[in-house]
Short mmCIF file of C-alpha atoms in Angstrom, two decimals:
data_model
loop_
_atom_site.label_atom_id
_atom_site.label_comp_id
_atom_site.label_asym_id
_atom_site.label_seq_id
_atom_site.Cartn_x
_atom_site.Cartn_y
_atom_site.Cartn_z
CA MET A 1 -15.32 -2.46 15.37
CA LYS A 2 -11.78 -2.66 16.76
CA ASN A 3 -10.05 -3.18 13.51
CA ARG A 4 -12.10 -0.39 11.96
CA ASN A 5 -11.13 2.11 14.59
CA LEU A 6 -7.54 1.03 14.49
CA LYS A 7 -7.49 1.49 10.66
CA GLN A 8 -8.96 5.01 10.98
CA ILE A 9 -5.89 5.85 13.27
CA ILE A 10 -3.06 3.86 11.83
CA LEU A 11 -3.62 4.57 8.05
CA PRO A 12 -3.82 8.36 8.29
CA LEU A 13 -0.74 8.41 10.65
CA ILE A 14 1.33 6.44 8.01
CA THR A 15 -0.07 8.78 5.36
CA ALA A 16 0.89 11.73 7.33
CA PHE A 17 4.39 10.44 8.07
CA ILE A 18 5.04 9.77 4.17
CA TRP A 19 3.62 13.12 3.24
CA GLY A 20 5.88 14.95 5.79
CA SER A 21 9.04 12.89 5.02
CA ALA A 22 8.37 13.73 1.33
CA PHE A 23 8.89 17.37 2.11
CA VAL A 24 12.63 17.28 1.34
CA ALA A 25 12.13 15.41 -2.02
CA GLN A 26 9.39 17.73 -3.03
CA SER A 27 11.62 20.78 -2.38
CA LEU A 28 14.65 19.34 -4.24
CA GLY A 29 12.43 18.44 -7.29
CA ALA A 30 10.89 21.87 -7.42
CA GLY A 31 14.38 23.23 -8.32
CA HIS A 32 14.54 21.12 -11.48
CA LEU A 33 10.85 21.19 -12.75
CA GLU A 34 8.14 23.78 -12.92
CA ALA A 35 4.99 23.12 -10.98
CA PHE A 36 2.56 21.39 -13.41
CA THR A 37 5.28 19.41 -15.10
CA PHE A 38 6.47 18.19 -11.67
CA ASN A 39 3.03 17.40 -10.70
CA MET A 40 2.25 15.57 -13.97
CA SER A 41 5.49 13.47 -13.61
CA ARG A 42 4.68 12.56 -9.90
CA SER A 43 1.11 11.62 -10.53
CA PHE A 44 2.13 9.47 -13.58
CA ALA A 45 4.52 7.57 -11.24
CA ALA A 46 1.56 7.20 -8.84
CA VAL A 47 -0.64 5.67 -11.71
CA VAL A 48 2.24 3.16 -12.51
CA ALA A 49 2.58 2.11 -8.97
CA ILE A 50 -1.14 1.86 -8.25
CA GLY A 51 -1.80 0.20 -11.68
CA THR A 52 0.75 -2.39 -10.91
CA LEU A 53 -0.85 -3.19 -7.56
CA LEU A 54 -4.37 -3.48 -9.17
CA ALA A 55 -2.93 -5.83 -11.81
CA VAL A 56 -1.47 -8.03 -9.11
CA LEU A 57 -4.60 -8.01 -6.97
CA ARG A 58 -6.71 -8.99 -10.07
CA LEU A 59 -4.45 -11.82 -11.01
CA LYS A 60 -4.59 -13.10 -7.39
CA ASN A 61 -8.28 -12.61 -6.67
CA GLY A 62 -9.82 -12.59 -10.10
CA ASP A 63 -13.29 -10.78 -10.68
CA THR A 64 -16.42 -12.67 -10.06
CA ARG A 65 -18.89 -9.82 -10.43
CA SER A 66 -21.53 -9.70 -12.98
CA ARG A 67 -21.33 -7.37 -16.10
CA GLU A 68 -23.95 -5.16 -14.63
CA GLN A 69 -22.08 -4.81 -11.53
CA ARG A 70 -18.78 -3.99 -13.37
CA ARG A 71 -20.74 -1.54 -15.47
CA ALA A 72 -22.14 0.35 -12.34
CA GLU A 73 -18.65 0.62 -10.78
CA ARG A 74 -17.06 1.96 -14.00
CA LYS A 75 -19.59 4.78 -13.95
CA ASP A 76 -19.23 5.68 -10.31
CA LEU A 77 -15.44 5.32 -10.75
CA LEU A 78 -15.40 7.70 -13.72
CA ILE A 79 -17.31 10.30 -11.87
CA GLY A 80 -15.41 9.85 -8.73
CA GLY A 81 -12.07 9.89 -10.40
CA VAL A 82 -12.88 13.15 -12.30
CA CYS A 83 -14.10 14.87 -9.08
CA CYS A 84 -11.41 13.77 -6.74
CA GLY A 85 -8.72 14.01 -9.42
CA PHE A 86 -9.98 17.66 -10.15
CA PHE A 87 -9.56 18.90 -6.65
CA LEU A 88 -6.38 16.96 -6.06
CA THR A 89 -4.94 18.64 -9.21
CA LEU A 90 -6.13 22.07 -8.16
CA GLY A 91 -4.83 21.72 -4.66
CA SER A 92 -1.46 20.27 -5.49
CA ASN A 93 -0.63 22.88 -8.19
CA LEU A 94 -2.01 25.91 -6.20
CA GLN A 95 0.32 24.71 -3.31
CA GLN A 96 3.24 24.37 -5.49
CA ILE A 97 2.80 27.81 -7.09
CA GLY A 98 2.26 29.41 -3.90
CA LEU A 99 5.42 27.82 -2.40
CA GLU A 100 7.47 29.56 -5.03
CA GLN A 101 6.28 33.02 -3.83
CA THR A 102 5.77 32.82 -0.13
CA ALA A 103 7.54 31.70 3.08
CA ALA A 104 7.22 27.86 3.55
CA GLY A 105 5.92 28.32 7.23
CA LYS A 106 3.24 30.79 6.29
CA ALA A 107 2.22 28.59 3.26
CA ALA A 108 1.97 25.50 5.50
CA PHE A 109 -0.07 27.20 8.04
CA ILE A 110 -2.66 28.58 5.47
CA THR A 111 -2.81 25.13 3.74
CA ALA A 112 -3.43 23.29 6.83
CA LEU A 113 -6.73 25.20 7.38
CA TYR A 114 -8.33 22.21 5.72
CA VAL A 115 -8.34 20.74 9.22
CA VAL A 116 -10.98 23.48 10.08
CA LEU A 117 -12.59 23.45 6.67
CA VAL A 118 -13.49 19.68 6.43
CA PRO A 119 -15.85 19.67 9.49
CA VAL A 120 -17.26 23.08 8.87
CA LEU A 121 -17.96 22.35 5.13
CA GLY A 122 -19.11 18.74 6.23
CA LEU A 123 -22.06 20.32 8.03
CA PHE A 124 -23.59 21.33 4.66
CA PHE A 125 -23.67 17.40 4.02
CA HIS A 126 -25.32 16.65 7.37
CA LYS A 127 -21.95 15.56 8.85
CA ARG A 128 -22.28 15.83 12.54
CA VAL A 129 -19.13 16.58 14.43
CA ALA A 130 -18.71 15.74 18.09
CA LEU A 131 -17.68 18.37 20.51
CA GLN A 132 -14.27 16.83 21.26
CA VAL A 133 -13.46 17.08 17.60
CA TRP A 134 -14.23 20.75 17.40
CA ILE A 135 -11.91 21.25 20.47
CA SER A 136 -9.20 19.17 18.77
CA VAL A 137 -9.48 21.32 15.71
CA VAL A 138 -8.89 24.47 17.75
CA ILE A 139 -5.81 22.99 19.54
CA ALA A 140 -4.45 21.58 16.19
CA ILE A 141 -4.62 24.97 14.62
CA SER A 142 -2.74 26.52 17.57
CA GLY A 143 -0.19 23.82 17.36
CA LEU A 144 0.17 24.33 13.55
CA TYR A 145 0.72 28.00 14.27
CA PHE A 146 3.53 27.31 16.82
CA LEU A 147 4.92 24.53 14.46
CA CYS A 148 4.96 26.58 11.24
CA MET A 149 5.15 30.18 11.95
CA ASP A 150 8.64 31.66 12.78
CA GLY A 151 7.31 34.72 14.62
CA THR A 152 8.89 37.15 12.02
CA SER A 153 6.39 37.16 9.22
CA GLY A 154 3.10 38.97 9.54
CA PHE A 155 -0.25 38.02 8.37
CA SER A 156 -0.52 40.43 5.48
CA VAL A 157 -2.31 38.51 2.53
CA SER A 158 -0.47 38.45 -0.66
CA GLY A 159 -1.29 36.82 -3.99
CA ALA A 160 0.76 33.76 -3.07
CA ASP A 161 -1.15 33.59 0.25
CA LEU A 162 -4.54 33.54 -1.86
CA TYR A 163 -3.01 30.51 -3.80
CA GLU A 164 -2.44 28.60 -0.39
CA LEU A 165 -5.79 29.51 0.88
CA LEU A 166 -7.56 28.23 -2.36
CA CYS A 167 -5.29 25.13 -2.01
CA ALA A 168 -6.79 24.51 1.37
CA PHE A 169 -10.34 24.69 0.04
CA ALA A 170 -9.35 22.38 -2.93
CA PHE A 171 -7.85 19.70 -0.50
CA THR A 172 -11.09 19.95 1.63
CA GLY A 173 -12.97 19.28 -1.52
CA GLN A 174 -10.92 16.24 -2.32
CA ILE A 175 -11.34 14.91 1.21
CA LEU A 176 -15.06 15.25 1.06
CA CYS A 177 -15.30 13.77 -2.50
CA ILE A 178 -13.36 10.80 -1.34
CA ASP A 179 -15.75 10.31 1.65
CA HIS A 180 -18.68 10.26 -0.81
CA PHE A 181 -17.35 8.10 -3.52
CA VAL A 182 -15.27 5.52 -1.50
CA LYS A 183 -18.58 4.06 -0.27
CA LYS A 184 -19.39 3.15 -3.87
CA VAL A 185 -16.17 2.12 -5.61
CA ASP A 186 -13.03 0.19 -4.55
CA GLY A 187 -10.64 2.59 -2.75
CA ILE A 188 -7.48 1.56 -4.70
CA LYS A 189 -9.14 1.95 -8.03
CA LEU A 190 -10.46 5.47 -6.95
CA SER A 191 -6.83 6.53 -6.00
CA CYS A 192 -5.61 5.29 -9.36
CA ALA A 193 -8.46 7.06 -11.19
CA GLN A 194 -7.86 10.46 -9.46
CA PHE A 195 -4.13 10.29 -10.36
CA ILE A 196 -4.88 9.56 -13.99
CA VAL A 197 -7.05 12.67 -14.10
CA MET A 198 -4.28 14.64 -12.42
CA THR A 199 -1.68 13.44 -14.85
CA VAL A 200 -3.79 14.55 -17.73
CA LEU A 201 -4.88 17.84 -16.37
CA SER A 202 -1.51 18.87 -15.21
CA GLY A 203 0.09 17.99 -18.46
CA ILE A 204 -2.59 19.99 -20.46
CA VAL A 205 -1.98 23.05 -18.12
CA ALA A 206 1.83 22.67 -18.26
CA ILE A 207 1.62 22.78 -22.19
CA LEU A 208 -0.75 25.61 -22.01
CA ARG A 209 1.40 27.59 -19.64
CA GLY A 210 4.50 26.99 -21.92
CA GLU A 211 6.47 25.02 -19.28
CA THR A 212 9.50 23.35 -20.36
CA ILE A 213 9.01 19.65 -20.48
CA SER A 214 12.55 18.34 -20.72
CA ALA A 215 13.18 14.67 -20.54
CA ALA A 216 16.76 15.51 -19.38
CA ALA A 217 15.28 17.58 -16.39
CA ILE A 218 12.74 14.72 -15.59
CA THR A 219 15.47 12.12 -15.71
CA GLU A 220 17.72 14.30 -13.37
CA CYS A 221 14.61 14.69 -11.10
CA LEU A 222 13.56 11.11 -11.23
CA PRO A 223 14.53 10.06 -7.65
CA TYR A 224 12.46 12.98 -6.27
CA ILE A 225 9.46 12.22 -8.66
CA LEU A 226 9.41 8.40 -7.80
CA TYR A 227 9.51 9.11 -4.02
CA VAL A 228 6.89 11.89 -4.08
CA GLY A 229 4.96 9.99 -6.87
CA ALA A 230 4.94 6.29 -6.10
CA ILE A 231 5.48 6.55 -2.25
CA SER A 232 3.94 9.80 -1.20
CA GLY A 233 1.40 9.79 -4.01
CA GLY A 234 0.62 6.31 -4.86
CA ILE A 235 0.87 4.56 -1.49
CA ALA A 236 -0.10 7.47 0.83
CA TYR A 237 -3.11 8.76 -1.03
CA THR A 238 -4.40 5.22 -1.36
CA LEU A 239 -3.98 4.76 2.36
CA GLN A 240 -5.90 7.95 2.85
CA ILE A 241 -8.87 6.62 0.83
CA LEU A 242 -8.89 3.29 2.54
CA ALA A 243 -8.88 5.12 5.95
CA GLN A 244 -11.82 7.33 4.97
CA LYS A 245 -13.84 4.29 3.77
CA ASP A 246 -14.76 3.58 7.40
CA GLY A 247 -13.63 6.73 9.24
CA ASP A 248 -14.94 10.24 10.04
CA PRO A 249 -13.42 12.55 7.53
CA ALA A 250 -13.02 15.32 10.23
CA VAL A 251 -10.94 12.99 12.52
CA VAL A 252 -9.01 11.64 9.38
CA SER A 253 -8.20 15.08 8.23
CA LEU A 254 -6.96 16.06 11.86
CA LEU A 255 -4.62 12.93 11.63
CA LEU A 256 -3.47 13.81 8.17
CA SER A 257 -2.53 17.40 9.37
CA LEU A 258 0.33 15.67 11.33
CA GLU A 259 2.12 15.97 7.99
CA SER A 260 3.46 19.28 9.34
CA PHE A 261 4.65 17.51 12.48
CA PHE A 262 6.51 14.79 10.54
CA ALA A 263 7.97 17.14 8.05
CA VAL A 264 9.70 19.10 10.88
CA VAL A 265 10.87 15.89 12.42
CA SER A 266 12.23 14.59 9.15
CA GLY A 267 13.92 17.92 8.61
CA ALA A 268 15.56 17.71 11.91
CA ILE A 269 16.60 13.93 11.41
CA ILE A 270 17.70 14.20 7.74
CA LEU A 271 18.74 17.90 7.31
CA ASN A 272 20.05 18.41 10.93
CA GLU A 273 17.78 21.21 11.50
CA ARG A 274 17.23 22.08 15.25
CA LEU A 275 13.71 22.65 16.65
CA SER A 276 12.88 25.69 18.59
CA GLY A 277 10.87 25.77 21.80
CA ARG A 278 8.01 27.20 19.91
CA GLU A 279 8.24 24.44 17.41
CA TYR A 280 8.28 21.68 20.33
CA LEU A 281 5.23 23.43 21.80
CA GLY A 282 3.52 22.99 18.50
CA CYS A 283 4.39 19.36 18.10
CA ALA A 284 3.05 18.78 21.66
CA LEU A 285 -0.27 20.52 20.89
CA MET A 286 -0.69 18.57 17.64
CA LEU A 287 -0.37 15.28 19.45
CA VAL A 288 -2.80 16.35 22.31
CA ALA A 289 -5.32 17.22 19.53
CA VAL A 290 -4.85 13.87 17.93
CA PHE A 291 -5.43 11.90 21.01
CA LEU A 292 -8.28 14.03 22.05
CA SER A 293 -10.05 13.56 18.69
CA GLN A 294 -10.43 9.85 19.51
CA LEU A 295 -12.49 10.35 22.70
CA PRO A 296 -15.88 10.56 21.00
CA GLU A 297 -15.24 7.08 19.26
CA LYS A 298 -14.20 5.44 22.42
CA ARG A 299 -17.14 6.86 24.33
CA ALA A 300 -19.64 5.90 21.43
CA LYS A 301 -18.03 2.32 21.41
CA SER A 302 -18.67 2.20 25.28
CA VAL A 303 -22.27 3.16 24.89
CA GLU A 304 -22.74 0.61 22.03
CA SER A 305 -21.37 -2.12 24.26
CA THR A 306 -23.61 -1.25 27.18
CA GLU A 307 -26.61 -1.26 24.83
CA LYS A 308 -25.79 -4.76 23.61
CA GLU A 309 -25.40 -6.09 27.05
#
């Protein structure tokens, strides 16, 4: 039980840190490649990274399952990969397109609404959410506001804002799909499958949109693609899936929302950006929300121990 709870905290935190620190690389890469071409390239890098890991694990551990078991897993893996990959493709590209047309702070705040949408939509799948988690969600949204908004932009809804809002729904769908399928298939294989789908779908749409897929531009953008793809995509999304295997999707999504916090910190360290008092307040609120979200599990654990005694 201790290891399971620890994994639910540590893995999403590492994921959020990687996603946040990848903000600089993703922004620089956007200056070289269009949205779907960039996401096609980064997801292919993720497939290579995760596929290599799977090959090493198979050589090391082998596969002692029966033919029927492998056949059943392939079916669930195909369905899960298509569902998770579809939402991941939709969310990633909507986010990238929206960022080209609206302020980054406003886009980040709207996208981070998946923190609220995960527990709310989870209710339709009979996912109970503890009161402390709901309170944490409110605090987290308040923190994201102070962290991401600069105080100069209004809340008028533009076409780009709608892209980001749809992106939040898409990432919510991806988190809930992972929560469903990770109980049926291997988490690392599911991660690889969703990126294969994202590579194919992003490539098809890039061609249909008439984006310029230039080998020279991809080569020039390769360092950003490798970091955002292999590290932020391959490693971080795999950690997300492994965390959700034994974790509450509402709590995991709350921890993942610390991506904004780590993005601000990374910008301050790498780009020498100074944080304002408003942003420091946002960081503090986010940390309070994360710690508060763990209280239901600790209490549940205490009750469980008492019942055993």
